[in-house]
Amino acid sequence: MALSASTVALVLCILFGGVWADRLPRHLVMATMDCVRATSQIGVGVMLLADSVSVPLLLLLQVCFGAAQAFHLPASSGLTGSRSPRTSCSGPTPCFPSPAACPACWAPCW
């Protein structure tokens, strides 16, 4: 149930996260959302260590984590794309090597 709360928050907030990641400096969005995610996970850890797990509070913390993840993912993917050199993005790369590049024993598998 807590995993689904995090996933639902992620799916609902990902569009807004992408917009904010494009409008604000990406490193600030990522740093802020890292703090939110860390606070959420520290809260879950404290609840577990204190042996006082409250399901509504656990769901709330997971919703906060999922929403923060929705803002962090677009910012990090945009930051990665803006930092890679243009020469490394020259064309598509194959997911699997060609049969000629494989050892002879693997060739029949292709």
N, CA, C and O atoms as a MOPAC input file, in Angstrom:
PM7 MOZYME 1SCF
protein

 N      0.81800 1    -1.17400 1     0.00000 1
 C      0.00000 1     0.00000 1     0.00000 1
 C      0.87800 1     1.25900 1     0.00000 1
 O      0.55300 1     2.23200 1    -0.68000 1
 N      1.98900 1     1.25100 1     0.75700 1
 C      2.87200 1     2.41300 1     0.79500 1
 C      3.59200 1     2.58100 1    -0.53000 1
 O      3.81900 1     3.70600 1    -0.97600 1
 N      3.95200 1     1.47600 1    -1.16400 1
 C      4.60500 1     1.55200 1    -2.46600 1
 C      3.65600 1     2.13400 1    -3.50700 1
 O      4.06300 1     2.93000 1    -4.35300 1
 N      2.41400 1     1.74000 1    -3.44100 1
 C      1.45300 1     2.28500 1    -4.39800 1
 C      1.20600 1     3.76900 1    -4.14600 1
 O      0.97000 1     4.51400 1    -5.09800 1
 N      1.25200 1     4.21600 1    -2.90700 1
 C      1.08900 1     5.63800 1    -2.61100 1
 C      2.23200 1     6.44300 1    -3.21100 1
 O      2.01200 1     7.52300 1    -3.75900 1
 N      3.44000 1     5.92800 1    -3.11000 1
 C      4.59700 1     6.59200 1    -3.69900 1
 C      4.50900 1     6.62300 1    -5.21900 1
 O      4.83100 1     7.63500 1    -5.84200 1
 N      4.07700 1     5.52600 1    -5.81100 1
 C      3.97500 1     5.44400 1    -7.26700 1
 C      2.87600 1     6.34300 1    -7.80500 1
 O      3.05800 1     6.99200 1    -8.83500 1
 N      1.74500 1     6.38900 1    -7.12600 1
 C      0.64700 1     7.25100 1    -7.56300 1
 C      1.07900 1     8.71600 1    -7.50100 1
 O      0.79700 1     9.48400 1    -8.42100 1
 N      1.75500 1     9.10300 1    -6.43100 1
 C      2.24400 1    10.47900 1    -6.32900 1
 C      3.25300 1    10.78500 1    -7.42300 1
 O      3.25800 1    11.88700 1    -7.97100 1
 N      4.10300 1     9.82500 1    -7.74500 1
 C      5.07900 1     9.99700 1    -8.81800 1
 C      4.38400 1    10.21600 1   -10.15300 1
 O      4.74100 1    11.12900 1   -10.89800 1
 N      3.40200 1     9.39300 1   -10.45700 1
 C      2.69700 1     9.48800 1   -11.73700 1
 C      1.90600 1    10.79500 1   -11.83000 1
 O      1.87300 1    11.41900 1   -12.89000 1
 N      1.27700 1    11.20900 1   -10.75000 1
 C      0.46900 1    12.42000 1   -10.77500 1
 C      1.31300 1    13.70000 1   -10.85000 1
 O      0.85800 1    14.70800 1   -11.39000 1
 N      2.51800 1    13.66400 1   -10.32100 1
 C      3.33300 1    14.87700 1   -10.23700 1
 C      4.43400 1    14.97100 1   -11.28400 1
 O      5.11400 1    15.99500 1   -11.35100 1
 N      4.63400 1    13.95100 1   -12.09700 1
 C      5.77900 1    13.93900 1   -13.01200 1
 C      5.68600 1    15.05100 1   -14.06100 1
 O      6.71000 1    15.61200 1   -14.45000 1
 N      4.49700 1    15.37200 1   -14.51400 1
 C      4.34300 1    16.44000 1   -15.49900 1
 C      4.72000 1    17.78900 1   -14.89800 1
 O      5.42900 1    18.57500 1   -15.52600 1
 N      4.25200 1    18.05400 1   -13.70100 1
 C      4.60400 1    19.30000 1   -13.02600 1
 C      6.09700 1    19.34900 1   -12.70900 1
 O      6.72500 1    20.40400 1   -12.79000 1
 N      6.64400 1    18.21500 1   -12.35600 1
 C      8.07700 1    18.15500 1   -12.08700 1
 C      8.90600 1    18.47600 1   -13.31400 1
 O      9.93900 1    19.13900 1   -13.21600 1
 N      8.45900 1    18.01000 1   -14.46800 1
 C      9.16500 1    18.31400 1   -15.70800 1
 C      9.11000 1    19.78700 1   -16.05100 1
 O     10.09400 1    20.35500 1   -16.52600 1
 N      7.97600 1    20.40600 1   -15.81500 1
 C      7.83600 1    21.84300 1   -16.08800 1
 C      8.75000 1    22.64400 1   -15.16700 1
 O      9.46200 1    23.54300 1   -15.61600 1
 N      8.72800 1    22.31600 1   -13.89000 1
 C      9.57700 1    23.04000 1   -12.94300 1
 C     11.05600 1    22.77800 1   -13.19200 1
 O     11.88200 1    23.67100 1   -12.99800 1
 N     11.39700 1    21.57900 1   -13.61400 1
 C     12.80000 1    21.27400 1   -13.90600 1
 C     13.30100 1    22.06800 1   -15.10000 1
 O     14.48900 1    22.38200 1   -15.17600 1
 N     12.41200 1    22.40000 1   -16.03800 1
 C     12.81000 1    23.21500 1   -17.17600 1
 C     12.87700 1    24.69500 1   -16.83000 1
 O     13.66600 1    25.43300 1   -17.42200 1
 N     12.07000 1    25.13400 1   -15.89100 1
 C     12.00600 1    26.56200 1   -15.56900 1
 C     13.05300 1    27.00300 1   -14.54800 1
 O     13.57000 1    28.11700 1   -14.63100 1
 N     13.36400 1    26.14400 1   -13.59500 1
 C     14.30200 1    26.49200 1   -12.51900 1
 C     15.66100 1    25.84900 1   -12.77600 1
 O     15.75900 1    24.92100 1   -13.57900 1
 N     16.70800 1    26.32500 1   -12.10900 1
 C     18.01900 1    25.67000 1   -12.24700 1
 C     17.93900 1    24.21700 1   -11.77400 1
 O     17.48200 1    23.92800 1   -10.66800 1
 N     18.39100 1    23.32300 1   -12.63500 1
 C     18.22800 1    21.89400 1   -12.35900 1
 C     18.93700 1    21.45700 1   -11.08700 1
 O     18.41700 1    20.63200 1   -10.33600 1
 N     20.11700 1    22.00400 1   -10.84200 1
 C     20.85000 1    21.56900 1    -9.65100 1
 C     20.13300 1    21.97900 1    -8.36700 1
 O     20.22700 1    21.27900 1    -7.35900 1
 N     19.42100 1    23.09900 1    -8.39200 1
 C     18.66300 1    23.49700 1    -7.20300 1
 C     17.43700 1    22.61400 1    -6.99600 1
 O     17.10900 1    22.25900 1    -5.86400 1
 N     16.76700 1    22.26100 1    -8.07900 1
 C     15.62100 1    21.35800 1    -7.98200 1
 C     16.07200 1    20.01000 1    -7.43100 1
 O     15.42800 1    19.44000 1    -6.55100 1
 N     17.19000 1    19.50600 1    -7.96300 1
 C     17.68100 1    18.20200 1    -7.50900 1
 C     18.10100 1    18.23700 1    -6.04500 1
 O     17.78700 1    17.31600 1    -5.29100 1
 N     18.81000 1    19.29100 1    -5.63100 1
 C     19.25800 1    19.38500 1    -4.23900 1
 C     18.07500 1    19.49600 1    -3.28100 1
 O     18.06100 1    18.86100 1    -2.22700 1
 N     17.08700 1    20.30200 1    -3.65200 1
 C     15.90300 1    20.45100 1    -2.80200 1
 C     15.13800 1    19.14400 1    -2.68300 1
 O     14.72200 1    18.75800 1    -1.59100 1
 N     14.95400 1    18.46700 1    -3.80400 1
 C     14.20400 1    17.21000 1    -3.77000 1
 C     14.99100 1    16.10000 1    -3.06700 1
 O     14.39500 1    15.20700 1    -2.46500 1
 N     16.31100 1    16.14900 1    -3.14000 1
 C     17.11000 1    15.19900 1    -2.35600 1
 C     16.88200 1    15.40500 1    -0.86800 1
 O     16.78600 1    14.43700 1    -0.11400 1
 N     16.79500 1    16.66500 1    -0.43900 1
 C     16.52300 1    16.95100 1     0.97900 1
 C     15.13000 1    16.46800 1     1.39000 1
 O     14.95000 1    15.93000 1     2.48200 1
 N     14.15300 1    16.66400 1     0.51200 1
 C     12.79000 1    16.21100 1     0.81400 1
 C     12.75400 1    14.68300 1     0.89500 1
 O     12.14800 1    14.11800 1     1.80600 1
 N     13.40600 1    14.01900 1    -0.06400 1
 C     13.41400 1    12.55200 1    -0.04800 1
 C     14.15300 1    12.01400 1     1.16300 1
 O     13.72400 1    11.03000 1     1.76600 1
 N     15.26900 1    12.65400 1     1.52800 1
 C     16.01500 1    12.20100 1     2.70700 1
 C     15.19400 1    12.38300 1     3.97500 1
 O     15.18000 1    11.50600 1     4.83900 1
 N     14.51600 1    13.51000 1     4.08900 1
 C     13.67000 1    13.75000 1     5.26300 1
 C     12.55400 1    12.72200 1     5.36200 1
 O     12.22700 1    12.24200 1     6.44800 1
 N     11.98200 1    12.39700 1     4.23100 1
 C     10.92500 1    11.39600 1     4.20700 1
 C     11.44100 1    10.03100 1     4.66100 1
 O     10.79700 1     9.35300 1     5.46200 1
 N     12.57900 1     9.64000 1     4.15600 1
 C     13.11900 1     8.32800 1     4.51700 1
 C     13.62300 1     8.30000 1     5.95600 1
 O     13.53000 1     7.27000 1     6.62300 1
 N     14.15200 1     9.41200 1     6.43900 1
 C     14.55000 1     9.48700 1     7.84700 1
 C     13.32200 1     9.35100 1     8.74000 1
 O     13.37600 1     8.69400 1     9.78000 1
 N     12.21400 1     9.97300 1     8.33400 1
 C     10.97300 1     9.84100 1     9.10200 1
 C     10.48600 1     8.41100 1     9.16500 1
 O     10.04200 1     7.94800 1    10.21600 1
 N     10.56500 1     7.70300 1     8.04100 1
 C     10.17500 1     6.28700 1     8.02800 1
 C     11.11600 1     5.47900 1     8.92000 1
 O     10.67200 1     4.60900 1     9.67000 1
 N     12.40300 1     5.76700 1     8.83700 1
 C     13.36900 1     5.04900 1     9.67600 1
 C     13.15400 1     5.27800 1    11.15200 1
 O     13.25500 1     4.34100 1    11.94400 1
 N     12.86200 1     6.49200 1    11.53300 1
 C     12.60600 1     6.80200 1    12.94400 1
 C     11.34900 1     6.08100 1    13.42500 1
 O     11.31200 1     5.56000 1    14.53900 1
 N     10.32700 1     6.05500 1    12.58100 1
 C      9.10000 1     5.33500 1    12.95900 1
 C      9.38800 1     3.85100 1    13.17300 1
 O      8.90200 1     3.24600 1    14.12900 1
 N     10.18200 1     3.27300 1    12.27300 1
 C     10.47100 1     1.84400 1    12.40200 1
 C     11.33800 1     1.55100 1    13.62000 1
 O     11.09600 1     0.58000 1    14.33700 1
 N     12.35000 1     2.38900 1    13.85800 1
 C     13.22600 1     2.16000 1    15.00700 1
 C     12.51300 1     2.40800 1    16.33400 1
 O     12.81700 1     1.75700 1    17.33300 1
 N     11.57700 1     3.33700 1    16.34800 1
 C     10.81400 1     3.61700 1    17.57500 1
 C      9.67600 1     2.63500 1    17.77400 1
 O      8.99900 1     2.66700 1    18.80100 1
 N      9.46000 1     1.76500 1    16.80300 1
 C      8.39800 1     0.76700 1    16.85600 1
 C      7.02400 1     1.41200 1    17.06100 1
 O      6.17900 1     0.90900 1    17.80100 1
 N      6.83700 1     2.52700 1    16.38800 1
 C      5.54200 1     3.20900 1    16.45400 1
 C      5.10700 1     3.56300 1    15.03600 1
 O      4.94600 1     4.73500 1    14.69600 1
 N      4.92300 1     2.54200 1    14.22400 1
 C      4.55900 1     2.74500 1    12.82900 1
 C      3.08300 1     3.08700 1    12.73700 1
 O      2.22200 1     2.33100 1    13.18700 1
 N      2.81200 1     4.22400 1    12.15300 1
 C      1.44800 1     4.67200 1    11.90600 1
 C      1.21700 1     4.61000 1    10.39700 1
 O      1.94400 1     5.24000 1     9.62900 1
 N      0.22800 1     3.86800 1     9.98200 1
 C     -0.01000 1     3.67300 1     8.55200 1
 C     -0.35000 1     4.99500 1     7.85300 1
 O      0.18900 1     5.24300 1     6.77500 1
 N     -1.20400 1     5.85000 1     8.40000 1
 C     -1.45500 1     7.12200 1     7.70500 1
 C     -0.20100 1     7.98700 1     7.56300 1
 O      0.00700 1     8.61400 1     6.52500 1
 N      0.62900 1     8.02000 1     8.60000 1
 C      1.86600 1     8.78700 1     8.52000 1
 C      2.84100 1     8.15800 1     7.52400 1
 O      3.53500 1     8.86900 1     6.79700 1
 N      2.89000 1     6.84100 1     7.49200 1
 C      3.74100 1     6.15100 1     6.52100 1
 C      3.28700 1     6.45700 1     5.10100 1
 O      4.11800 1     6.69600 1     4.22500 1
 N      1.99300 1     6.45200 1     4.86500 1
 C      1.47000 1     6.79500 1     3.53600 1
 C      1.78600 1     8.23800 1     3.16800 1
 O      2.15300 1     8.52100 1     2.02700 1
 N      1.64600 1     9.15400 1     4.12200 1
 C      1.95700 1    10.55000 1     3.86400 1
 C      3.43800 1    10.72700 1     3.50800 1
 O      3.76900 1    11.45700 1     2.57500 1
 N      4.31700 1    10.06500 1     4.24400 1
 C      5.74800 1    10.16400 1     3.94900 1
 C      6.08000 1     9.56700 1     2.59200 1
 O      6.94400 1    10.08600 1     1.88500 1
 N      5.41000 1     8.49000 1     2.21900 1
 C      5.66200 1     7.90000 1     0.90800 1
 C      5.10800 1     8.75300 1    -0.22500 1
 O      5.68900 1     8.79200 1    -1.31000 1
 N      4.00100 1     9.43200 1     0.01000 1
 C      3.47900 1    10.37000 1    -0.99100 1
 C      4.46200 1    11.52100 1    -1.17300 1
 O      4.71200 1    11.94800 1    -2.30000 1
 N      5.01900 1    12.02200 1    -0.08200 1
 C      6.04000 1    13.07700 1    -0.17900 1
 C      7.26000 1    12.58200 1    -0.93600 1
 O      7.82100 1    13.31300 1    -1.75200 1
 N      7.67500 1    11.35700 1    -0.67800 1
 C      8.82200 1    10.79100 1    -1.38100 1
 C      8.52600 1    10.65800 1    -2.87300 1
 O      9.37000 1    11.00800 1    -3.69800 1
 N      7.35700 1    10.16700 1    -3.23100 1
 C      7.00200 1    10.00600 1    -4.63900 1
 C      6.89200 1    11.33700 1    -5.36300 1
 O      7.31000 1    11.45400 1    -6.51500 1
 N      6.33600 1    12.34000 1    -4.69900 1
 C      6.23800 1    13.66300 1    -5.31400 1
 C      7.62200 1    14.27700 1    -5.50600 1
 O      7.89200 1    14.89400 1    -6.53600 1
 N      8.48700 1    14.11100 1    -4.52900 1
 C      9.85200 1    14.62100 1    -4.66600 1
 C     10.59800 1    13.88300 1    -5.77400 1
 O     11.37900 1    14.48800 1    -6.50800 1
 N     10.36500 1    12.60300 1    -5.89500 1
 C     10.98400 1    11.81900 1    -6.96600 1
 C     10.49900 1    12.30400 1    -8.33400 1
 O     11.26100 1    12.31200 1    -9.30000 1
 N      9.23000 1    12.70800 1    -8.41000 1
 C      8.66600 1    13.20000 1    -9.66800 1
 C      9.32000 1    14.50700 1   -10.09600 1
 O      9.39500 1    14.78600 1   -11.29300 1
 N      9.78500 1    15.29800 1    -9.17300 1
 C     10.48800 1    16.52600 1    -9.51900 1
 C     11.96600 1    16.26500 1    -9.78000 1
 O     12.59000 1    16.95300 1   -10.58800 1
 N     12.52300 1    15.27300 1    -9.09900 1
 C     13.95400 1    14.98400 1    -9.23100 1
 C     14.28600 1    14.30200 1   -10.55900 1
 O     15.29400 1    14.63600 1   -11.18100 1
 N     13.47100 1    13.36700 1   -10.99800 1
 C     13.78900 1    12.59300 1   -12.20900 1
 C     13.90900 1    13.45100 1   -13.46800 1
 O     14.89200 1    13.29700 1   -14.19300 1
 N     12.97000 1    14.34200 1   -13.76800 1
 C     13.15300 1    15.16900 1   -14.96600 1
 C     14.35800 1    16.10200 1   -14.86900 1
 O     15.03500 1    16.35600 1   -15.86600 1
 N     14.62200 1    16.61000 1   -13.67000 1
 C     15.77300 1    17.50300 1   -13.50500 1
 C     17.07500 1    16.75100 1   -13.72700 1
 O     17.99200 1    17.27600 1   -14.35900 1
 N     17.16800 1    15.53900 1   -13.22000 1
 C     18.41200 1    14.78000 1   -13.38900 1
 C     18.59600 1    14.32000 1   -14.82200 1
 O     19.72300 1    14.31200 1   -15.31700 1
 N     17.53200 1    13.93900 1   -15.50000 1
 C     17.68400 1    13.51900 1   -16.89200 1
 C     18.02300 1    14.70600 1   -17.78700 1
 O     18.78100 1    14.55500 1   -18.74500 1
 N     17.47500 1    15.88400 1   -17.49300 1
 C     17.82500 1    17.07900 1   -18.24700 1
 C     19.24700 1    17.52100 1   -17.98700 1
 O     19.92400 1    18.01000 1   -18.89200 1
 N     19.70200 1    17.35600 1   -16.76900 1
 C     21.07100 1    17.73200 1   -16.42600 1
 C     22.06900 1    16.81500 1   -17.11700 1
 O     23.11400 1    17.27100 1   -17.58100 1
 N     21.75600 1    15.53500 1   -17.18600 1
 C     22.63600 1    14.58600 1   -17.85900 1
 C     22.74800 1    14.90900 1   -19.34000 1
 O     23.84400 1    14.86700 1   -19.89900 1
 N     21.64300 1    15.22600 1   -19.97500 1
 C     21.66700 1    15.54500 1   -21.39800 1
 C     22.38500 1    16.83900 1   -21.69600 1
 O     23.00500 1    16.96800 1   -22.75200 1
 N     22.31800 1    17.80600 1   -20.78800 1
 C     22.97500 1    19.08300 1   -21.04400 1
 C     24.46700 1    19.03600 1   -20.76500 1
 O     25.19500 1    19.93200 1   -21.19400 1
 N     24.93800 1    18.02900 1   -20.06800 1
 C     26.35700 1    17.93100 1   -19.72500 1
 C     27.14800 1    17.00300 1   -20.64200 1
 O     28.37800 1    16.99400 1   -20.58200 1
 N     26.48500 1    16.23100 1   -21.47900 1
 C     27.22100 1    15.31200 1   -22.34700 1
 C     27.67700 1    16.05100 1   -23.59800 1
 O     26.93700 1    16.88000 1   -24.12900 1
 N     28.88000 1    15.76400 1   -24.07500 1
 C     29.36600 1    16.43400 1   -25.28200 1
 C     28.56200 1    16.00400 1   -26.50800 1
 O     28.07600 1    14.87500 1   -26.57300 1
 N     28.42600 1    16.89700 1   -27.46600 1
 C     27.63600 1    16.62400 1   -28.65800 1
 C     28.24900 1    15.50700 1   -29.49700 1
 O     27.52300 1    14.80700 1   -30.20300 1
 N     29.55000 1    15.32400 1   -29.43900 1
 C     30.17800 1    14.27500 1   -30.25200 1
 C     29.80600 1    12.88800 1   -29.76300 1
 O     29.80500 1    11.93700 1   -30.54500 1
 N     29.48800 1    12.75700 1   -28.47000 1
 C     29.11700 1    11.43200 1   -27.97600 1
 C     27.69500 1    11.06000 1   -28.36900 1
 O     27.30600 1     9.89800 1   -28.25000 1
 N     26.92400 1    12.01900 1   -28.83200 1
 C     25.54500 1    11.75900 1   -29.24500 1
 C     25.43500 1    11.75900 1   -30.76200 1
 O     24.44800 1    12.24700 1   -31.31400 1
 N     26.43400 1    11.21900 1   -31.43700 1
 C     26.48500 1    11.31700 1   -32.88600 1
 C     25.46800 1    10.42400 1   -33.58200 1
 O     25.02400 1    10.75300 1   -34.68200 1
 N     25.09800 1     9.33900 1   -32.99400 1
 C     24.14200 1     8.46400 1   -33.65100 1
 C     23.67700 1     7.36600 1   -32.73000 1
 O     24.10600 1     7.27900 1   -31.58000 1
 N     22.80300 1     6.53200 1   -33.23700 1
 C     22.29500 1     5.44800 1   -32.39300 1
 C     23.37300 1     4.40400 1   -32.13500 1
 O     24.23000 1     4.14400 1   -32.98000 1
 N     23.30900 1     3.82600 1   -30.97100 1
 C     24.23000 1     2.74700 1   -30.63600 1
 C     23.43000 1     1.46000 1   -30.52800 1
 O     22.32300 1     1.46400 1   -29.98900 1
 N     23.97100 1     0.36700 1   -31.03100 1
 C     23.21400 1    -0.89100 1   -30.97600 1
 C     23.13300 1    -1.42200 1   -29.55700 1
 O     24.07200 1    -1.29500 1   -28.77200 1
 N     22.00200 1    -2.01400 1   -29.24700 1
 C     21.83200 1    -2.61500 1   -27.92800 1
 C     22.57100 1    -3.94000 1   -27.82800 1
 O     23.06000 1    -4.31000 1   -26.76000 1
 N     22.64900 1    -4.64300 1   -28.93200 1
 C     23.30500 1    -5.93600 1   -28.95700 1
 C     24.38700 1    -5.91500 1   -30.02700 1
 O     24.19800 1    -5.31000 1   -31.08200 1
 N     25.50200 1    -6.55700 1   -29.77800 1
 C     26.53900 1    -6.59500 1   -30.80200 1
 C     26.10500 1    -7.44700 1   -31.99200 1
 O     25.21100 1    -8.28600 1   -31.88600 1
 N     26.74000 1    -7.21500 1   -33.08700 1
 C     26.41500 1    -7.99900 1   -34.27900 1
 C     26.91500 1    -9.42400 1   -34.10500 1
 O     27.80800 1    -9.66200 1   -33.29100 1
 N     26.36600 1   -10.37200 1   -34.84400 1
 C     26.82100 1   -11.76200 1   -34.72100 1
 C     28.29500 1   -11.92000 1   -35.06600 1
 O     28.94900 1   -12.83200 1   -34.56100 1
 N     28.82500 1   -11.05600 1   -35.91200 1
 C     30.24100 1   -11.17900 1   -36.27500 1
 C     31.14700 1   -10.83200 1   -35.10200 1
 O     32.28000 1   -11.30700 1   -35.04000 1
 N     30.67100 1   -10.01500 1   -34.17300 1
 C     31.48500 1    -9.63200 1   -33.03500 1
 C     31.44900 1   -10.66900 1   -31.91800 1
 O     32.22900 1   -10.58100 1   -30.97000 1
 N     30.56300 1   -11.64100 1   -32.01700 1
 C     30.42200 1   -12.65000 1   -30.97600 1
 C     31.36100 1   -13.81400 1   -31.23400 1
 O     31.76000 1   -14.04900 1   -32.37500 1
 N     31.71300 1   -14.53300 1   -30.19900 1
 C     32.49500 1   -15.75700 1   -30.41300 1
 C     31.71100 1   -16.75300 1   -31.26100 1
 O     30.48600 1   -16.68000 1   -31.36000 1
 N     32.43000 1   -17.66700 1   -31.85900 1
 C     31.82300 1   -18.63400 1   -32.78000 1
 C     30.75700 1   -19.48100 1   -32.10100 1
 O     29.79300 1   -19.88300 1   -32.75300 1
 N     30.90000 1   -19.76000 1   -30.82300 1
 C     29.92400 1   -20.60500 1   -30.13800 1
 C     28.61500 1   -19.86600 1   -29.90800 1
 O     27.58000 1   -20.50800 1   -29.73400 1
 N     28.62800 1   -18.53400 1   -29.90300 1
 C     27.40300 1   -17.78500 1   -29.69600 1
 C     26.68300 1   -17.47700 1   -30.98400 1
 O     25.49800 1   -17.14200 1   -30.96200 1
 N     27.35800 1   -17.58100 1   -32.09400 1
 C     26.78400 1   -17.17600 1   -33.37400 1
 C     25.46300 1   -17.87700 1   -33.69500 1
 O     24.55900 1   -17.21900 1   -34.21000 1
 N     25.29700 1   -19.19200 1   -33.41600 1
 C     24.01400 1   -19.81000 1   -33.72400 1
 C     22.85200 1   -19.23100 1   -32.90900 1
 O     21.70000 1   -19.35100 1   -33.32600 1
 N     23.12100 1   -18.62000 1   -31.78200 1
 C     22.05500 1   -18.03500 1   -30.97200 1
 C     21.45200 1   -16.80700 1   -31.62000 1
 O     20.31100 1   -16.46300 1   -31.31200 1
 N     22.14800 1   -16.14900 1   -32.48000 1
 C     21.65500 1   -14.94100 1   -33.12800 1
 C     20.85300 1   -15.32300 1   -34.31700 1
 O     20.33700 1   -14.45400 1   -35.01900 1

